[in-house]
Coordinates of C-alpha atoms in Angstrom, one line a residue:
Chain A
X1 CA 2.0 -49.1 -28.8
X2 CA 2.7 -52.1 -26.4
X3 CA 2.1 -55.6 -27.5
X4 CA 2.1 -58.7 -25.2
X5 CA 3.7 -61.7 -27.0
X6 CA 2.3 -64.7 -25.2
X7 CA 4.3 -67.9 -25.8
X8 CA 2.3 -71.1 -25.9
X9 CA 3.7 -74.6 -26.3
X10 CA 3.2 -78.1 -25.0
X11 CA 5.0 -78.1 -21.7
X12 CA 4.9 -81.9 -21.5
X13 CA 6.8 -82.4 -24.7
X14 CA 10.4 -83.1 -23.6
X15 CA 11.8 -82.1 -26.9
X16 CA 10.4 -78.6 -26.4
X17 CA 11.0 -78.4 -22.7
X18 CA 14.1 -80.4 -21.9
X19 CA 15.3 -81.1 -18.3
X20 CA 17.0 -78.2 -16.6
X21 CA 20.7 -78.6 -16.7
X22 CA 20.6 -80.7 -19.9
X23 CA 22.6 -79.6 -23.0
X24 CA 19.2 -79.2 -24.8
X25 CA 18.0 -76.8 -22.2
X26 CA 21.2 -74.8 -22.5
X27 CA 20.5 -74.5 -26.2
X28 CA 17.0 -73.2 -25.6
X29 CA 18.3 -70.7 -23.0
X30 CA 20.9 -69.5 -25.4
X31 CA 18.3 -69.0 -28.1
X32 CA 16.2 -66.9 -25.8
X33 CA 19.2 -65.0 -24.6
X34 CA 20.1 -64.2 -28.2
X35 CA 16.6 -63.0 -28.9
X36 CA 16.7 -60.9 -25.7
X37 CA 20.0 -59.3 -26.6
X38 CA 18.8 -58.4 -30.1
X39 CA 15.4 -57.0 -29.0
X40 CA 16.9 -55.1 -26.1
X41 CA 19.5 -53.7 -28.4
X42 CA 16.7 -52.4 -30.6
X43 CA 15.0 -51.0 -27.5
X44 CA 11.7 -52.8 -28.0
X45 CA 11.6 -55.0 -24.8
X46 CA 9.5 -53.4 -22.0
X47 CA 9.3 -56.6 -20.0
X48 CA 8.9 -60.3 -20.0
X49 CA 9.0 -63.4 -17.8
X50 CA 9.2 -67.2 -18.1
X51 CA 6.6 -69.1 -16.2
X52 CA 7.0 -72.2 -14.1
X53 CA 4.9 -75.0 -15.7
X54 CA 1.1 -75.2 -15.0
X55 CA 1.8 -78.1 -12.5
X56 CA 2.7 -75.2 -10.2
X57 CA -0.4 -73.2 -11.0
X58 CA -3.2 -72.3 -8.6
X59 CA -6.5 -70.9 -9.8
X60 CA -8.4 -68.5 -7.6
X61 CA -12.1 -67.5 -7.7
X62 CA -14.2 -65.6 -5.3
X63 CA -17.8 -66.7 -5.1
X64 CA -20.3 -65.3 -2.7
X65 CA -17.5 -63.8 -0.8
X66 CA -15.7 -67.0 -0.4
X67 CA -12.2 -67.6 -1.9
X68 CA -12.1 -70.9 -3.8
X69 CA -8.7 -72.1 -4.8
X70 CA -8.1 -75.0 -7.2
X71 CA -5.0 -76.9 -8.1
X72 CA -4.0 -76.4 -11.7
X73 CA -4.4 -73.9 -14.5
X74 CA -7.6 -72.1 -15.5
X75 CA -8.2 -74.3 -18.5
X76 CA -6.8 -77.6 -19.6
X77 CA -5.3 -77.0 -23.0
X78 CA -2.9 -78.8 -25.3
X79 CA -0.5 -75.9 -25.3
X80 CA 0.1 -73.8 -22.2
X81 CA 1.2 -70.2 -21.6
X82 CA 4.9 -70.6 -20.8
X83 CA 6.0 -67.0 -20.8
X84 CA 5.6 -63.7 -22.3
X85 CA 7.4 -60.6 -23.6
X86 CA 6.0 -57.1 -23.5
X87 CA 7.2 -55.2 -26.6
X88 CA 7.0 -51.6 -27.5
X89 CA 6.4 -51.4 -31.3
X90 CA 5.0 -48.9 -33.7
X91 CA 2.8 -51.2 -35.7
X92 CA 1.4 -54.8 -35.7
X93 CA 3.8 -55.7 -38.5
X94 CA 6.8 -54.7 -36.4
X95 CA 5.5 -56.7 -33.4
X96 CA 4.9 -59.7 -35.7
X97 CA 8.4 -59.5 -37.0
X98 CA 9.8 -59.6 -33.5
X99 CA 7.3 -62.4 -32.5
X100 CA 8.7 -64.4 -35.4
X101 CA 12.1 -64.2 -33.8
X102 CA 11.0 -65.5 -30.3
X103 CA 12.3 -69.1 -30.1
X104 CA 8.8 -70.3 -29.0
X105 CA 7.3 -69.4 -32.3
X106 CA 9.5 -72.2 -33.9
X107 CA 8.0 -75.0 -31.8
X108 CA 4.8 -73.4 -30.4
X109 CA 2.6 -70.4 -31.0
X110 CA 3.2 -66.8 -30.1
X111 CA 0.0 -64.9 -29.7
X112 CA 0.4 -61.1 -30.2
X113 CA -2.1 -59.0 -28.2
X114 CA -2.1 -55.3 -28.1
X115 CA -2.1 -53.9 -24.6
X116 CA -4.9 -51.5 -23.6
X117 CA -3.6 -48.1 -23.1
X118 CA -5.9 -46.1 -20.8
X119 CA -6.1 -42.4 -21.6
Chain B
X1 CA -24.3 -40.1 -70.1
X2 CA -26.6 -37.7 -68.3
X3 CA -25.3 -35.2 -65.7
X4 CA -26.7 -37.3 -62.8
X5 CA -24.8 -40.4 -63.8
X6 CA -21.6 -38.4 -64.6
X7 CA -21.6 -36.8 -61.2
X8 CA -22.2 -40.2 -59.5
X9 CA -19.5 -41.8 -61.5
X10 CA -17.1 -39.0 -60.7
X11 CA -17.8 -39.2 -57.0
X12 CA -17.3 -43.0 -57.2
X13 CA -14.0 -42.6 -59.1
X14 CA -12.8 -40.2 -56.5
X15 CA -13.7 -42.5 -53.6
X16 CA -10.6 -44.7 -53.3
X17 CA -8.3 -41.7 -53.7
X18 CA -10.3 -39.8 -51.1
X19 CA -10.2 -42.6 -48.5
X20 CA -6.5 -43.2 -49.2
X21 CA -5.6 -39.6 -48.7
X22 CA -7.7 -39.3 -45.5
X23 CA -6.2 -42.5 -44.2
X24 CA -2.8 -40.9 -44.9
X25 CA -3.9 -37.8 -43.0
X26 CA -5.6 -39.5 -40.1
X27 CA -4.4 -43.1 -39.7
X28 CA -8.0 -43.9 -38.7
X29 CA -10.0 -45.9 -41.2
X30 CA -13.5 -45.4 -39.7
X31 CA -13.0 -41.7 -39.5
X32 CA -11.5 -41.6 -43.0
X33 CA -14.5 -43.4 -44.4
X34 CA -17.0 -41.4 -42.5
X35 CA -15.5 -38.1 -43.7
X36 CA -15.3 -39.4 -47.3
X37 CA -18.9 -40.4 -47.1
X38 CA -19.9 -36.9 -45.9
X39 CA -17.9 -35.3 -48.7
X40 CA -19.4 -37.7 -51.3
X41 CA -22.9 -36.7 -50.3
X42 CA -22.0 -33.0 -50.4
X43 CA -20.4 -33.4 -53.8
X44 CA -23.4 -35.3 -55.2
X45 CA -25.7 -32.4 -54.1
X46 CA -23.5 -29.5 -55.0
X47 CA -22.2 -30.7 -58.3
X48 CA -25.7 -31.3 -59.5
X49 CA -26.8 -27.8 -58.5
X50 CA -23.7 -25.8 -59.3
X51 CA -21.9 -27.9 -61.9
X52 CA -18.7 -29.9 -61.5
X53 CA -15.7 -27.9 -60.3
X54 CA -12.4 -27.6 -62.3
X55 CA -10.5 -30.0 -60.0
X56 CA -13.2 -32.3 -58.5
X57 CA -10.5 -34.4 -56.7
X58 CA -9.1 -31.4 -54.8
X59 CA -12.5 -30.0 -54.2
X60 CA -13.9 -33.2 -52.6
X61 CA -10.6 -33.7 -50.6
X62 CA -10.9 -30.3 -49.0
X63 CA -14.6 -30.8 -48.1
X64 CA -13.7 -34.2 -46.6
X65 CA -10.9 -32.7 -44.5
X66 CA -13.2 -30.0 -43.2
X67 CA -15.8 -32.7 -42.3
X68 CA -13.1 -34.7 -40.6
X69 CA -12.2 -31.7 -38.5
X70 CA -15.9 -31.3 -37.5
X71 CA -16.1 -34.9 -36.6
X72 CA -13.0 -34.9 -34.5
X73 CA -14.2 -31.8 -32.7
X74 CA -17.4 -33.6 -31.8
X75 CA -15.5 -36.7 -30.6
X76 CA -14.8 -37.2 -26.9
X77 CA -11.4 -35.8 -25.9
X78 CA -8.8 -38.3 -26.7
X79 CA -5.0 -38.3 -26.6
X80 CA -4.7 -38.1 -30.4
X81 CA -7.4 -35.5 -30.9
X82 CA -5.1 -32.5 -30.9
X83 CA -2.5 -34.1 -33.1
X84 CA -5.1 -35.2 -35.7
X85 CA -6.6 -31.7 -35.8
X86 CA -3.3 -30.0 -36.2
X87 CA -2.4 -32.4 -39.1
X88 CA -5.7 -31.8 -40.9
X89 CA -5.5 -28.1 -40.5
X90 CA -2.0 -28.0 -41.9
X91 CA -3.3 -30.0 -44.9
X92 CA -6.3 -27.7 -45.3
X93 CA -3.9 -24.7 -45.5
X94 CA -2.0 -26.6 -48.1
X95 CA -5.3 -27.2 -50.1
X96 CA -5.8 -23.4 -50.3
X97 CA -2.3 -22.8 -51.7
X98 CA -2.2 -25.8 -53.9
X99 CA -1.3 -25.4 -57.6
X100 CA -1.1 -27.7 -60.6
X101 CA 2.6 -28.4 -60.1
X102 CA 2.1 -29.3 -56.5
X103 CA -0.8 -31.6 -57.6
X104 CA 1.5 -33.5 -60.0
X105 CA 4.2 -33.9 -57.4
X106 CA 1.6 -35.4 -55.1
X107 CA 0.7 -38.1 -57.6
X108 CA 3.4 -40.4 -56.5
X109 CA 2.5 -40.0 -52.9
X110 CA -1.1 -40.6 -53.7
X111 CA -0.2 -43.8 -55.5
X112 CA 1.7 -45.0 -52.4
X113 CA -1.3 -44.0 -50.2
X114 CA -3.6 -46.1 -52.4
X115 CA -1.4 -49.1 -52.4
X116 CA -0.9 -48.7 -48.6
X117 CA -4.7 -48.7 -48.3
X118 CA -5.0 -51.8 -50.4
X119 CA -2.3 -53.7 -48.4
X120 CA -3.9 -52.5 -45.1
X121 CA -7.3 -53.7 -46.1
X122 CA -5.8 -57.0 -47.2
X123 CA -3.7 -57.5 -44.0
X124 CA -3.3 -61.1 -43.1
X125 CA -4.0 -60.3 -39.4
X126 CA -7.6 -59.8 -40.5
X127 CA -9.9 -62.6 -41.4
X128 CA -10.1 -63.2 -45.2
X129 CA -13.8 -62.2 -45.1
X130 CA -13.0 -59.0 -43.4
X131 CA -10.2 -58.2 -45.9
X132 CA -12.6 -58.6 -48.8
X133 CA -15.3 -56.6 -47.1
X134 CA -12.9 -53.7 -46.2
X135 CA -11.4 -53.5 -49.7
X136 CA -14.8 -53.4 -51.3
X137 CA -15.9 -50.7 -48.9
X138 CA -12.8 -48.6 -48.7
X139 CA -11.4 -49.0 -52.2
X140 CA -14.4 -50.2 -54.2
X141 CA -16.8 -47.8 -52.4
X142 CA -19.5 -50.4 -52.2
X143 CA -22.2 -50.0 -49.6
X144 CA -22.5 -52.5 -46.8
X145 CA -25.6 -53.8 -48.4
X146 CA -23.9 -54.5 -51.7
X147 CA -21.0 -56.2 -50.0
X148 CA -23.4 -58.4 -48.0
X149 CA -25.1 -59.4 -51.3
X150 CA -21.7 -60.2 -52.9
X151 CA -20.9 -62.5 -49.9
X152 CA -24.4 -63.9 -49.6
X153 CA -24.7 -63.0 -45.9
X154 CA -27.3 -60.8 -44.1
X155 CA -26.5 -57.1 -44.1
X156 CA -26.3 -57.0 -40.3
X157 CA -23.7 -59.7 -40.4
X158 CA -21.6 -57.7 -42.9
X159 CA -22.0 -54.5 -40.9
X160 CA -20.7 -56.3 -37.8
X161 CA -17.8 -57.8 -39.7
X162 CA -16.7 -54.3 -40.9
X163 CA -17.0 -52.8 -37.4
X164 CA -15.1 -55.6 -35.9
X165 CA -12.3 -55.4 -38.5
X166 CA -12.0 -51.6 -38.0
X167 CA -11.8 -52.1 -34.3
X168 CA -9.0 -54.6 -34.7
X169 CA -7.2 -52.3 -37.1
X170 CA -7.3 -49.5 -34.5
X171 CA -6.6 -51.7 -31.5
X172 CA -3.7 -53.7 -32.9
X173 CA -2.2 -50.8 -35.0
X174 CA -2.4 -52.7 -38.3
X175 CA -0.3 -50.6 -40.6
X176 CA -1.7 -49.1 -43.9
X177 CA 1.5 -49.0 -45.9
X178 CA 3.3 -51.0 -48.5
X179 CA 4.9 -54.0 -46.8
X180 CA 8.7 -54.4 -46.8
X181 CA 10.4 -56.4 -49.6
X182 CA 10.6 -59.6 -47.6
X183 CA 6.8 -59.7 -47.0
X184 CA 5.7 -58.1 -50.2
X185 CA 5.2 -61.1 -52.5
X186 CA 3.4 -63.1 -49.8
X187 CA 1.0 -60.2 -49.3
X188 CA 0.3 -59.8 -53.0
X189 CA -1.6 -63.1 -53.3
X190 CA -4.1 -61.8 -50.8
X191 CA -4.6 -58.6 -52.7
X192 CA -5.1 -60.6 -55.9
X193 CA -7.8 -62.6 -54.3
X194 CA -9.6 -59.5 -53.2
X195 CA -9.2 -57.6 -56.6
X196 CA -10.6 -60.7 -58.3
X197 CA -13.7 -60.4 -56.2
X198 CA -14.1 -56.7 -56.9
X199 CA -13.8 -57.4 -60.6
X200 CA -16.4 -60.1 -60.4
X201 CA -18.8 -57.9 -58.5
X202 CA -18.5 -55.3 -61.1
X203 CA -18.7 -57.6 -64.0
X204 CA -21.9 -59.3 -63.0
X205 CA -23.7 -57.6 -60.2
X206 CA -25.6 -60.1 -58.2
X207 CA -28.8 -58.0 -58.1
X208 CA -30.6 -55.0 -59.5
X209 CA -31.1 -53.8 -63.1
X210 CA -27.6 -52.5 -63.6
X211 CA -26.1 -55.6 -65.3
X212 CA -22.6 -54.2 -65.4
X213 CA -21.1 -51.9 -62.8
X214 CA -18.5 -50.4 -65.0
X215 CA -16.9 -48.3 -62.3
X216 CA -16.0 -51.4 -60.3
X217 CA -14.4 -53.3 -63.1
X218 CA -12.6 -50.1 -64.1
X219 CA -11.5 -49.8 -60.5
X220 CA -10.2 -53.4 -60.4
X221 CA -8.3 -52.9 -63.6
X222 CA -6.9 -49.6 -62.4
X223 CA -5.6 -51.2 -59.2
X224 CA -4.4 -54.2 -61.1
X225 CA -2.4 -52.0 -63.5
X226 CA -1.0 -50.1 -60.5
X227 CA 0.1 -53.4 -58.9
X228 CA 1.7 -54.5 -62.2
X229 CA 3.7 -51.3 -62.4
X230 CA 4.9 -51.7 -58.9
X231 CA 5.5 -55.5 -58.9
X232 CA 6.9 -55.8 -62.4
X233 CA 8.4 -59.2 -61.8
X234 CA 5.3 -60.9 -60.4
X235 CA 3.8 -63.3 -63.0
X236 CA 0.4 -63.7 -61.4
X237 CA 0.0 -59.9 -61.1
X238 CA 0.4 -59.6 -64.9
X239 CA -1.8 -62.8 -65.3
X240 CA -4.6 -61.2 -63.3
X241 CA -4.4 -58.0 -65.2
X242 CA -4.5 -60.0 -68.5
X243 CA -7.6 -61.9 -67.2
X244 CA -9.4 -58.6 -66.3
X245 CA -8.6 -57.0 -69.7
X246 CA -9.8 -60.0 -71.7
X247 CA -13.0 -60.2 -69.8
X248 CA -13.5 -56.4 -70.0
X249 CA -12.9 -56.5 -73.7
X250 CA -16.3 -58.3 -74.1
X251 CA -18.2 -56.0 -71.9
X252 CA -20.0 -54.1 -74.7
X253 CA -21.2 -57.2 -76.4
X254 CA -22.4 -58.9 -73.3
X255 CA -25.8 -57.2 -73.5
X256 CA -28.0 -56.4 -76.4
X257 CA -29.7 -53.1 -77.2
X258 CA -32.5 -54.0 -74.8
X259 CA -30.0 -54.6 -72.0
X260 CA -30.5 -58.4 -72.1
X261 CA -27.6 -60.8 -71.5
X262 CA -25.9 -62.2 -74.6
X263 CA -24.0 -65.5 -74.0
X264 CA -20.4 -65.7 -75.1
X265 CA -21.3 -68.0 -78.0
X266 CA -23.8 -65.5 -79.4
X267 CA -21.8 -62.3 -79.0
X268 CA -20.9 -60.1 -81.9
X269 CA -17.1 -60.5 -81.7
X270 CA -16.4 -57.5 -83.9
X271 CA -17.6 -55.5 -80.9
X272 CA -14.9 -56.9 -78.6
X273 CA -12.5 -54.2 -77.7
X274 CA -9.4 -54.8 -79.7
X275 CA -7.2 -52.5 -77.7
X276 CA -8.1 -54.2 -74.4
X277 CA -7.4 -57.6 -76.0
X278 CA -4.0 -56.3 -77.3
X279 CA -3.2 -55.0 -73.8
X280 CA -4.3 -58.3 -72.4
X281 CA -2.0 -60.3 -74.7
X282 CA 0.9 -58.1 -73.7
X283 CA 0.2 -58.7 -70.0
X284 CA -0.2 -62.4 -70.5
X285 CA 3.1 -62.6 -72.5
X286 CA 4.8 -60.7 -69.8
X287 CA 3.4 -63.1 -67.2
X288 CA 4.4 -66.2 -69.1
X289 CA 7.9 -64.8 -69.6
X290 CA 8.3 -64.9 -65.8
X291 CA 8.0 -68.7 -66.0
X292 CA 6.0 -69.0 -62.8
X293 CA 2.6 -70.5 -63.6
X294 CA -0.4 -69.8 -61.6
X295 CA -4.2 -69.8 -61.6
X296 CA -4.7 -66.3 -63.0
X297 CA -2.4 -67.0 -65.9
X298 CA -4.5 -70.1 -66.6
X299 CA -7.7 -68.2 -66.6
X300 CA -6.2 -65.5 -68.8
X301 CA -5.0 -68.2 -71.2
X302 CA -8.5 -69.6 -71.4
X303 CA -9.8 -66.1 -72.2
X304 CA -7.0 -65.6 -74.8
X305 CA -8.3 -68.7 -76.6
X306 CA -11.8 -67.1 -76.7
X307 CA -10.3 -64.0 -78.1
X308 CA -8.4 -66.0 -80.8
X309 CA -11.5 -67.7 -82.2
X310 CA -13.8 -66.2 -84.8
X311 CA -16.8 -67.7 -83.2
X312 CA -17.9 -70.3 -80.6
X313 CA -17.6 -73.2 -83.1
X314 CA -14.0 -72.3 -84.0
X315 CA -13.0 -72.1 -80.3
X316 CA -10.5 -74.6 -79.1
X317 CA -12.8 -76.1 -76.4
X318 CA -10.6 -79.2 -75.9
X319 CA -7.7 -77.0 -74.8
X320 CA -10.0 -74.8 -72.7
X321 CA -11.3 -77.9 -70.9
X322 CA -7.8 -79.0 -70.2
X323 CA -6.8 -75.6 -68.9
X324 CA -9.8 -75.8 -66.6
X325 CA -8.6 -79.2 -65.4
X326 CA -5.2 -77.6 -64.6
X327 CA -7.0 -74.7 -62.9
X328 CA -8.8 -77.1 -60.6
X329 CA -5.4 -78.1 -59.2
X330 CA -5.1 -74.5 -57.9
X331 CA -8.7 -73.9 -57.3
X332 CA -10.7 -77.0 -56.5
X333 CA -13.9 -75.1 -56.2
X334 CA -17.4 -76.0 -57.4
X335 CA -17.5 -72.9 -59.7
X336 CA -14.3 -74.0 -61.5
X337 CA -15.9 -77.4 -62.0
X338 CA -19.0 -75.8 -63.3
X339 CA -17.0 -73.9 -65.9
X340 CA -15.0 -77.0 -66.8
X341 CA -18.4 -78.8 -67.4
X342 CA -19.4 -76.0 -69.8
X343 CA -16.2 -76.4 -71.8
X344 CA -16.5 -80.2 -71.7
X345 CA -20.0 -79.9 -73.0
X346 CA -18.8 -77.7 -75.9
X347 CA -15.9 -80.1 -76.7
X348 CA -17.7 -83.4 -76.2
X349 CA -21.4 -82.7 -76.2
X350 CA -24.1 -81.7 -73.6
X351 CA -24.4 -85.1 -72.0
X352 CA -20.7 -85.2 -71.1
X353 CA -21.1 -81.8 -69.5
X354 CA -24.2 -82.9 -67.7
X355 CA -22.4 -85.9 -66.3
X356 CA -19.9 -83.5 -64.6
X357 CA -22.6 -81.2 -63.4
X358 CA -24.7 -84.0 -61.8
X359 CA -22.0 -85.2 -59.5
X360 CA -23.7 -85.3 -56.1
X361 CA -21.3 -83.0 -54.3
X362 CA -21.4 -80.3 -57.0
X363 CA -25.2 -80.2 -57.1
X364 CA -25.4 -79.9 -53.4
X365 CA -22.7 -77.2 -53.2
X366 CA -24.2 -75.1 -55.9
X367 CA -27.9 -75.6 -55.2
X368 CA -28.3 -72.0 -54.2
X369 CA -26.4 -70.7 -57.2
X370 CA -28.4 -69.4 -60.1
X371 CA -25.7 -70.0 -62.7
X372 CA -25.5 -73.7 -61.8
X373 CA -29.2 -74.1 -62.6
X374 CA -29.1 -72.0 -65.7
X375 CA -26.1 -73.9 -67.0
X376 CA -27.8 -77.2 -66.3
X377 CA -31.0 -76.0 -67.9
X378 CA -29.1 -74.9 -71.0
X379 CA -27.4 -78.3 -71.4
X380 CA -30.8 -80.1 -70.8
X381 CA -32.4 -77.9 -73.4
X382 CA -29.6 -78.7 -75.9
X383 CA -30.1 -82.4 -75.2
X384 CA -33.7 -81.9 -76.5
X385 CA -35.8 -85.0 -76.5
X386 CA -33.0 -87.1 -75.0
X387 CA -33.4 -85.2 -71.7
X388 CA -35.9 -86.4 -69.1
X389 CA -39.3 -84.7 -69.5
X390 CA -39.8 -81.4 -67.7
X391 CA -36.2 -81.3 -66.2
X392 CA -35.0 -78.4 -68.3
X393 CA -38.2 -76.4 -67.4
X394 CA -37.7 -77.1 -63.7
X395 CA -34.0 -76.0 -63.9
X396 CA -34.9 -72.8 -65.7
X397 CA -37.6 -72.0 -63.0
X398 CA -35.1 -72.6 -60.2
X399 CA -32.5 -70.4 -62.0
X400 CA -35.1 -67.6 -62.4
X401 CA -36.0 -67.9 -58.7
X402 CA -32.4 -67.4 -57.7
X403 CA -31.4 -64.7 -60.1
X404 CA -31.9 -61.1 -58.8
X405 CA -30.4 -59.5 -61.9
X406 CA -33.3 -58.3 -64.1
X407 CA -31.7 -58.7 -67.6
X408 CA -30.5 -62.2 -66.7
X409 CA -34.0 -63.0 -65.5
X410 CA -35.5 -61.8 -68.8
X411 CA -33.1 -63.9 -70.7
X412 CA -33.9 -67.0 -68.7
X413 CA -37.7 -66.4 -69.1
X414 CA -37.2 -66.3 -72.8
X415 CA -35.4 -69.6 -72.7
X416 CA -38.0 -71.1 -70.4
X417 CA -40.7 -70.3 -73.0
X418 CA -38.7 -72.3 -75.6
X419 CA -38.8 -75.4 -73.5
X420 CA -42.3 -75.2 -72.1
X421 CA -44.7 -74.6 -75.0

């Protein structure tokens, strides 16, 4: 079964999201790399990406045939979706144990969502 | 016990084993329960007509597996349909060939299946309300209506809660197995909480004429013993078992010949079950030796003090009220305060107890709770002329209004007559 691990955190908190190139950022990257190596080694990672902050987001709606684009994310929230992994695990417990190793779970929240598998 | 009740009891006893076995076969809780329900209905009918078979457990399991096969065949075609069918048919072939030796060898597996079912129902990815409801349904074998009563919510709300929980179990692949060592102890607390609720539901059913639903308390104790044998080092598991056993020891003396409720103070203590008390003491000693205090051990200690005393007068109420105060640190609930007030009233007189009861928040929190009003009524009655005129009577009337349990209602009516000539 596939699970999306959605990583939420406060993107405006500089202690969580340090400047690119800073030593703090290098630490964060190293932590994610270590997770990636371990999870890939175990063969559970199907996919995953990091997202550019919501300041780069554009929201799109089609209403009455008209495309309406808005600057910014779909919803203003305290914590934002900053990236995700797609994991292949046998049970929720297994997915949760991997989610608990994603660096984001230490400073933010990782939401584990099963992926719909169409027959 | 007449045949009717014996058959019902037997079917009920088989229920958790049945669901656990089918869950092991199928990995699908809804289907497991539906097939178990089908088989239970067949067993009720057939065993009354034809008599109880030699090995009722094996009999009902085979019927349930056949019903599961029928149900799967009727389902829309799904990816897992063929796999499920193949698994079930293999098990059914095994059922035909099964001998006593094989049956004994399966006992260990069955134990794991039942614990797996328990941990699955009590999975922290489900809401606590859903965990309780699922455990009562899948392991306790309660109907949705009974569970709704226990939680004081409408039946439709409870039905929806169960459906939603089962959908999540299937959609998120919540595992029904014993958790790994690192998670085990954390997960046990949740199971304790749910077992406690099952025991309570069995000990004092919230409605109906059947004051004590023996099968539920037996089930809670059985599961508690199982947990204690698996988690030998967990103090609270032993503490909870001790609590159940002490409480259960008084079951026979809790009602009189007419089925009416007898309060603790008026019970014939010679009828308390000495072997359950002895087992309870062993469990409590075992718990205390682990040197990890907790709320179940405190409650068990309170009950041990009751078991120590020759009568209500000789009971160490001061120590009991102190244990309740300690218990409130773990469980700051209105019910614990209510119990503490009862102990305080015994140790220091009814007006001290009433002072605790009449704290604004408590009265507001417990206004819909029959026991609050009957306790208050009782303390007012004991105050006699010192109590405000008509208050005891009003409290008894409110308690009667809220009680759905017939023996309890009869008891309260008797008391009402005493205070309203």
